[in-house]
Short mmCIF file of C-alpha atoms and ligand atoms in Angstrom, two decimals:
data_model
loop_
_atom_site.label_atom_id
_atom_site.label_comp_id
_atom_site.label_asym_id
_atom_site.label_seq_id
_atom_site.Cartn_x
_atom_site.Cartn_y
_atom_site.Cartn_z
CA MET L 1 -24.25 12.93 -10.93
CA ASN L 2 -23.13 15.49 -13.32
CA TYR L 3 -20.39 17.10 -11.55
CA ASP L 4 -16.78 16.93 -12.84
CA HIS L 5 -14.17 18.84 -10.74
CA ALA L 6 -11.89 19.06 -13.88
CA TYR L 7 -13.56 22.45 -14.77
CA HIS L 8 -12.74 23.83 -11.40
CA ALA L 9 -9.39 22.21 -10.29
CA GLY L 10 -6.80 24.80 -9.02
CA ASN L 11 -9.56 27.46 -8.66
CA PHE L 12 -9.60 29.88 -5.75
CA ALA L 13 -11.61 27.49 -3.63
CA ASP L 14 -9.42 24.50 -4.40
CA VAL L 15 -6.49 27.08 -3.10
CA LEU L 16 -8.26 27.95 0.05
CA LYS L 17 -9.25 24.15 0.76
CA HIS L 18 -6.04 22.71 -0.04
CA CYS L 19 -3.68 25.25 1.67
CA CYS L 20 -5.63 24.84 4.99
CA LEU L 21 -5.35 21.09 4.44
CA THR L 22 -1.88 21.23 4.04
CA ILE L 23 -1.33 23.48 7.19
CA ALA L 24 -3.59 21.10 8.97
CA LEU L 25 -1.86 17.78 8.01
CA ASN L 26 1.52 19.33 8.80
CA HIS L 27 0.13 20.27 12.21
CA LEU L 28 -0.68 16.75 12.88
CA LYS L 29 2.76 15.45 11.79
CA ARG L 30 4.33 17.47 14.92
CA LYS L 31 3.72 14.36 16.75
CA ASP L 32 5.13 11.12 15.73
CA LYS L 33 1.87 9.15 16.59
CA SER L 34 0.00 8.03 13.44
CA PHE L 35 -3.37 9.52 12.09
CA VAL L 36 -5.69 8.86 9.61
CA VAL L 37 -7.15 11.35 6.84
CA ILE L 38 -10.55 10.55 5.69
CA ASP L 39 -11.58 12.27 2.29
CA THR L 40 -15.09 11.70 1.57
CA HIS L 41 -15.70 13.15 -1.76
CA GLY L 42 -12.09 12.25 -3.35
CA GLY L 43 -12.58 13.36 -6.87
CA GLN L 44 -10.54 12.28 -9.65
CA GLY L 45 -7.35 12.38 -7.76
CA VAL L 46 -5.26 14.53 -10.05
CA PHE L 47 -6.08 17.11 -12.96
CA ASP L 48 -4.46 17.63 -16.13
CA LEU L 49 -4.12 21.35 -16.75
CA SER L 50 -4.12 21.15 -20.51
CA ASP L 51 -7.46 19.51 -20.52
CA PRO L 52 -9.83 21.37 -22.56
CA ARG L 53 -12.26 21.46 -19.49
CA VAL L 54 -9.68 23.32 -17.64
CA GLU L 55 -9.13 25.70 -20.61
CA ARG L 56 -12.62 26.30 -20.89
CA THR L 57 -13.43 27.88 -17.58
CA GLY L 58 -9.87 29.54 -17.06
CA GLU L 59 -10.35 28.83 -13.38
CA ALA L 60 -7.09 27.27 -12.71
CA ARG L 61 -5.48 30.50 -14.65
CA GLU L 62 -6.95 32.74 -11.99
CA GLY L 63 -6.52 30.34 -9.30
CA ILE L 64 -3.33 28.47 -8.74
CA LEU L 65 -1.36 29.47 -11.78
CA ARG L 66 -1.99 33.46 -10.50
CA LEU L 67 -0.97 32.69 -7.07
CA LEU L 68 2.21 30.79 -7.96
CA ASN L 69 3.05 33.39 -10.57
CA GLN L 70 2.65 36.05 -8.04
CA ALA L 71 4.79 34.21 -5.35
CA GLU L 72 7.59 33.63 -8.13
CA ALA L 73 7.52 37.40 -8.99
CA ALA L 74 7.79 38.83 -5.32
CA PRO L 75 9.81 35.98 -3.26
CA GLY L 76 9.26 36.53 0.35
CA VAL L 77 5.78 38.02 0.25
CA ALA L 78 3.86 34.68 0.70
CA PRO L 79 3.24 34.06 4.21
CA GLU L 80 5.61 31.05 5.42
CA SER L 81 2.32 28.98 6.63
CA ALA L 82 1.49 28.81 2.40
CA HIS L 83 5.08 27.32 1.60
CA ALA L 84 4.53 23.85 2.24
CA TYR L 85 1.26 24.19 -0.18
CA LEU L 86 3.33 26.06 -2.80
CA ASP L 87 6.27 23.65 -2.64
CA ALA L 88 3.85 20.60 -2.82
CA ILE L 89 1.76 22.05 -5.84
CA LYS L 90 5.06 22.54 -7.73
CA ILE L 91 6.48 19.19 -6.89
CA LEU L 92 3.13 17.30 -7.79
CA GLY L 93 2.07 19.59 -10.77
CA GLY L 94 5.52 19.57 -12.33
CA GLY L 95 6.15 23.14 -11.94
CA ALA L 96 8.35 25.18 -14.21
CA MET L 97 8.99 28.44 -15.95
CA ARG L 98 7.60 28.15 -19.56
CA ASN L 99 10.40 27.74 -22.51
CA GLY L 100 11.94 30.68 -22.86
CA SER L 101 10.16 32.84 -20.49
CA GLU L 102 11.96 34.99 -18.36
CA ASP L 103 8.96 36.78 -17.07
CA PRO L 104 8.18 35.16 -13.46
CA GLY L 105 4.85 37.31 -13.17
CA THR L 106 3.41 35.02 -16.21
CA GLY L 107 5.78 32.65 -16.89
CA PHE L 108 5.38 29.88 -14.50
CA SER L 109 3.45 27.07 -15.46
CA LEU L 110 1.95 23.58 -14.16
CA LYS L 111 1.36 20.49 -16.03
CA ARG L 112 -1.04 18.95 -13.39
CA TYR L 113 -3.19 20.10 -10.23
CA PRO L 114 -3.26 17.65 -7.63
CA GLY L 115 -6.60 17.02 -6.23
CA SER L 116 -7.07 16.35 -2.23
CA PRO L 117 -6.28 12.58 -2.36
CA LEU L 118 -2.94 13.20 -4.03
CA LEU L 119 -1.90 16.11 -1.81
CA THR L 120 -2.79 14.14 0.95
CA HIS L 121 -0.68 11.14 -0.29
CA HIS L 122 2.18 13.33 -0.66
CA LEU L 123 2.09 14.94 2.81
CA ILE L 124 1.16 11.87 5.00
CA ARG L 125 4.06 9.68 6.51
CA PRO L 126 4.61 5.78 6.43
CA GLN L 127 2.76 5.31 9.87
CA ASP L 128 -0.44 7.29 8.66
CA ARG L 129 -3.13 6.02 6.42
CA MET L 130 -5.87 7.45 3.99
CA VAL L 131 -9.69 6.30 3.33
CA ILE L 132 -10.98 7.99 0.28
CA SER L 133 -14.43 7.81 -0.96
CA GLU L 134 -15.77 8.81 -4.72
CA LEU L 135 -18.83 7.59 -5.96
CA HIS L 136 -18.95 8.23 -9.81
CA PRO L 137 -17.44 5.10 -11.54
CA ALA L 138 -15.18 6.93 -13.92
CA TYR L 139 -13.60 9.17 -11.23
CA ASN L 140 -13.29 6.44 -8.88
CA GLU L 141 -11.45 4.54 -11.40
CA SER L 142 -8.85 7.34 -12.30
CA LEU L 143 -8.43 7.52 -8.32
CA ARG L 144 -7.68 3.87 -7.78
CA ALA L 145 -5.37 4.19 -11.12
CA THR L 146 -3.46 6.99 -9.13
CA LEU L 147 -3.35 6.01 -5.62
CA SER L 148 -4.79 2.30 -4.95
CA ARG L 149 -1.49 0.41 -5.20
CA GLN L 150 -0.35 2.19 -2.28
CA PRO L 151 -0.43 0.36 1.01
CA ARG L 152 -1.52 3.18 2.99
CA VAL L 153 -4.64 4.09 0.91
CA HIS L 154 -7.99 2.58 1.04
CA VAL L 155 -10.29 3.48 -1.81
CA GLU L 156 -14.12 3.14 -1.65
CA THR L 157 -16.95 3.20 -4.09
CA LYS L 158 -19.41 4.42 -1.33
CA ASP L 159 -21.40 7.36 -0.61
CA GLY L 160 -18.81 9.47 1.29
CA TYR L 161 -21.29 10.28 4.32
CA GLU L 162 -21.53 6.48 4.87
CA THR L 163 -17.92 6.23 4.54
CA LEU L 164 -17.32 8.82 7.50
CA ILE L 165 -19.78 7.33 9.72
CA ALA L 166 -18.32 3.86 9.11
CA HIS L 167 -14.86 4.81 9.84
CA VAL L 168 -15.02 6.79 12.99
CA PRO L 169 -13.99 6.78 15.81
CA PRO L 170 -10.75 5.41 13.86
CA PRO L 171 -8.05 3.20 16.01
CA GLU L 172 -5.39 5.83 15.79
CA ARG L 173 -7.67 8.29 17.53
CA ARG L 174 -6.21 11.15 15.67
CA GLY L 175 -6.85 12.33 12.15
CA LEU L 176 -8.61 14.73 9.66
CA VAL L 177 -12.02 14.46 7.82
CA LEU L 178 -12.37 16.29 4.51
CA ILE L 179 -15.85 16.80 3.53
CA ASP L 180 -15.82 18.37 -0.09
CA PRO L 181 -19.33 17.60 -1.76
CA PRO L 182 -20.02 18.98 -4.98
CA PHE L 183 -23.40 20.80 -3.80
CA GLU L 184 -25.33 19.41 -6.84
CA ARG L 185 -28.20 18.47 -4.27
CA THR L 186 -30.31 21.49 -2.99
CA ASP L 187 -30.44 19.67 0.36
CA GLU L 188 -26.72 19.34 0.82
CA PHE L 189 -26.35 21.63 3.87
CA ARG L 190 -28.87 19.64 5.39
CA ILE L 191 -27.22 16.34 4.70
CA LEU L 192 -23.89 18.13 6.04
CA VAL L 193 -25.41 19.07 9.34
CA ARG L 194 -27.13 15.47 9.79
CA THR L 195 -23.78 13.57 9.23
CA MET L 196 -21.72 16.20 11.56
CA ARG L 197 -24.15 15.44 14.14
CA ALA L 198 -23.63 11.70 13.91
CA ALA L 199 -19.89 11.89 13.23
CA LEU L 200 -19.36 14.24 16.49
CA ARG L 201 -21.21 11.86 18.68
CA ARG L 202 -19.00 9.15 17.67
CA TRP L 203 -15.92 11.17 17.39
CA SER L 204 -15.82 14.59 18.88
CA GLN L 205 -12.01 14.78 18.94
CA GLY L 206 -11.32 14.52 14.68
CA ILE L 207 -10.58 17.46 12.94
CA TYR L 208 -13.29 18.00 10.66
CA MET L 209 -12.69 20.47 7.40
CA ILE L 210 -15.92 21.12 5.55
CA TRP L 211 -15.94 22.81 2.24
CA TYR L 212 -18.83 24.98 0.88
CA PRO L 213 -19.62 27.50 -1.67
CA ILE L 214 -20.71 30.96 -0.94
CA LYS L 215 -23.64 32.18 -3.53
CA ASP L 216 -26.82 32.34 -1.21
CA THR L 217 -25.54 34.13 1.87
CA ALA L 218 -28.62 33.61 3.62
CA ALA L 219 -28.40 29.68 3.17
CA VAL L 220 -24.85 29.79 4.44
CA GLU L 221 -25.72 31.91 7.38
CA ALA L 222 -28.26 29.16 8.35
CA PHE L 223 -25.66 26.32 7.68
CA HIS L 224 -23.36 28.16 10.46
CA ALA L 225 -26.38 28.47 12.91
CA ASP L 226 -27.02 24.81 12.48
CA LEU L 227 -23.52 23.62 13.06
CA ARG L 228 -22.98 26.30 15.89
CA GLY L 229 -25.73 24.19 17.57
CA LEU L 230 -24.18 20.84 17.49
CA PRO L 231 -21.43 21.00 19.75
CA GLU L 232 -23.48 22.34 22.44
CA SER L 233 -25.56 18.98 22.51
CA LEU L 234 -22.25 16.78 23.03
CA PRO L 235 -21.16 16.13 26.60
CA THR L 236 -17.83 17.80 25.87
CA PRO L 237 -17.83 21.21 23.72
CA VAL L 238 -16.07 20.96 20.23
CA PRO L 239 -14.70 24.26 18.94
CA ALA L 240 -15.15 25.35 15.34
CA ILE L 241 -13.93 28.37 13.08
CA ALA L 242 -14.99 29.36 9.76
CA ALA L 243 -12.85 30.91 6.97
CA GLU L 244 -14.25 32.44 4.23
CA LEU L 245 -12.64 34.21 1.05
CA TRP L 246 -14.62 36.24 -2.00
CA VAL L 247 -12.67 36.94 -5.32
CA ARG L 248 -15.83 39.01 -6.38
CA PRO L 249 -18.39 41.00 -5.00
CA ARG L 250 -21.21 39.22 -3.05
CA PHE L 251 -23.74 40.21 -5.63
CA PRO L 252 -25.12 39.02 -7.98
CA PRO L 253 -24.85 35.71 -6.24
CA LEU L 254 -25.37 33.49 -9.41
CA ARG L 255 -21.73 32.71 -9.74
CA LEU L 256 -19.25 31.19 -7.22
CA ASN L 257 -18.21 34.45 -5.67
CA GLY L 258 -16.95 33.36 -2.41
CA THR L 259 -15.78 29.98 -0.66
CA GLY L 260 -15.60 29.00 2.66
CA LEU L 261 -14.20 26.16 5.35
CA VAL L 262 -15.77 25.21 8.43
CA VAL L 263 -13.06 23.26 10.69
CA PHE L 264 -14.22 21.66 13.63
CA ASN L 265 -11.48 21.05 16.39
CA PRO L 266 -8.96 23.57 14.12
CA PRO L 267 -5.33 22.75 14.71
CA HIS L 268 -3.48 25.47 16.66
CA GLY L 269 -1.30 25.93 13.47
CA LEU L 270 -4.23 26.74 11.30
CA ILE L 271 -5.68 29.20 13.81
CA GLN L 272 -2.20 30.91 14.24
CA ALA L 273 -1.94 30.93 10.20
CA LEU L 274 -5.20 32.25 9.14
CA PRO L 275 -4.76 36.44 10.11
CA GLU L 276 -1.65 36.40 7.58
CA LEU L 277 -2.94 33.75 5.09
CA MET L 278 -6.38 35.15 4.52
CA PRO L 279 -5.66 38.65 3.59
CA TRP L 280 -2.83 37.33 1.38
CA LEU L 281 -5.05 35.01 -0.49
CA ARG L 282 -7.54 37.86 -1.13
CA GLN L 283 -4.89 40.21 -2.31
CA SER L 284 -3.28 37.75 -4.80
CA LEU L 285 -6.51 36.36 -6.06
CA ALA L 286 -9.60 38.60 -5.85
CA GLU L 287 -10.69 40.36 -8.91
CA GLN L 288 -9.31 44.12 -9.24
CA GLY L 289 -9.18 44.50 -5.28
CA LYS L 290 -12.93 43.43 -5.36
CA GLY L 291 -12.68 40.62 -2.89
CA GLU L 292 -13.16 40.02 0.92
CA ASP L 293 -11.79 37.69 3.48
CA ARG L 294 -12.65 36.98 6.82
CA TRP L 295 -12.38 34.02 9.68
CA PHE L 296 -13.92 33.86 12.85
CA TRP L 297 -15.00 31.51 15.77
CA LEU L 298 -18.29 29.73 15.00
CA THR L 299 -18.47 28.37 18.39
CA GLU L 300 -17.12 30.12 21.78
CA GLU L 301 -13.40 30.07 21.23
CA ARG L 302 -11.80 27.12 22.87
CA LYS L 303 -8.32 25.47 22.84
CA ALA L 304 -8.30 22.83 20.26
CA GLY L 305 -6.77 19.30 21.04
CA GLN L 306 -4.50 17.02 18.87
C1 SAM A 1 -15.80 18.78 -5.41
S1 SAM A 1 -15.34 17.30 -5.93
C2 SAM A 1 -14.04 16.66 -4.71
C3 SAM A 1 -12.67 17.29 -5.03
C4 SAM A 1 -11.83 16.61 -4.31
N1 SAM A 1 -12.18 16.61 -2.85
C5 SAM A 1 -10.46 17.71 -4.47
O1 SAM A 1 -10.26 18.35 -3.61
O2 SAM A 1 -9.50 17.51 -5.32
C6 SAM A 1 -16.69 16.25 -5.22
C7 SAM A 1 -16.67 15.03 -5.79
O3 SAM A 1 -17.84 14.20 -5.04
C8 SAM A 1 -18.18 13.37 -5.86
N2 SAM A 1 -19.51 12.70 -5.40
C9 SAM A 1 -20.94 13.23 -5.47
N3 SAM A 1 -21.45 12.50 -4.47
C10 SAM A 1 -20.80 11.61 -3.88
C11 SAM A 1 -21.10 10.80 -2.32
N4 SAM A 1 -22.44 10.87 -2.27
N5 SAM A 1 -19.96 10.41 -2.34
C12 SAM A 1 -18.90 10.22 -2.84
N6 SAM A 1 -18.50 10.89 -3.51
C13 SAM A 1 -19.66 11.76 -4.09
C14 SAM A 1 -18.17 13.78 -7.20
O4 SAM A 1 -18.26 12.96 -8.35
C15 SAM A 1 -17.02 14.50 -7.03
O5 SAM A 1 -16.07 13.88 -7.87
#
């Protein structure tokens, strides 16, 4: 396990993933009834943006810092659906104008970027709970140091896919699963499909948010095709969407040019947000107008539950 999310924390892929996660969690909070969040690949929990690893790639600068600075420079332009995410990042990240800076275009800085566990913890309520899995011993330690004293948080040192299957269906019967693997393994797409088949058979009502990188577009299309077939084998149809963002041209495909999310049982609030959110993210984050964005129904369009 060599993957270290510190190099990528706050990049455009994190922005898409965490913004959609925030919208989905806030949708679940519309009802008082409790819910669970299962984060299968938790990472370190929080990232220090002055760390040399962050500086080395500059990905946070081109991602969340660029987005926040544009939002500060042009108030009112960010879609309303993104406000809760931007507010949470500013609070958890210690956001402020740099000393002496009067330029809202580049002067806004963050000390930290919250990973999915810290962001989720910030958003859930006293009646809700979280289960997080992180396999890497050092990252698991950091995660526990950040969150494990919290009574609503359970941290596991197991394989995230095993954790998911062990915890569904949850007693609350409401909730969201974030699956955010490092894609170090060449068969990650295959494992994802196999795990989703088992998870949907156990709990077809859950919101499942699956992150993936877009490098080899043929591999992504095959992944979509495999996922599309899953709900058809279930007694009740399960709706799914995909949302994709490119910040560079698709070719050459060696770099992470694009990123995507598949969401099973997408909450209504997310479906409503995407038509405005996706173009705004592209306009804010793509290199010199070279990006693309799209979202579409992976399955036949159906009304989501929860
Ligand atoms: C992309 S990062 C997660 C980032 C995190 N979800 C966030 O949004 O801040 C993937 C993490 O999965 C961990 N990991 C790798 N294989 C795993 C497995 N089989 N089960 C659980 N965690 C795993 C890696 O150590 C890495 O920290």
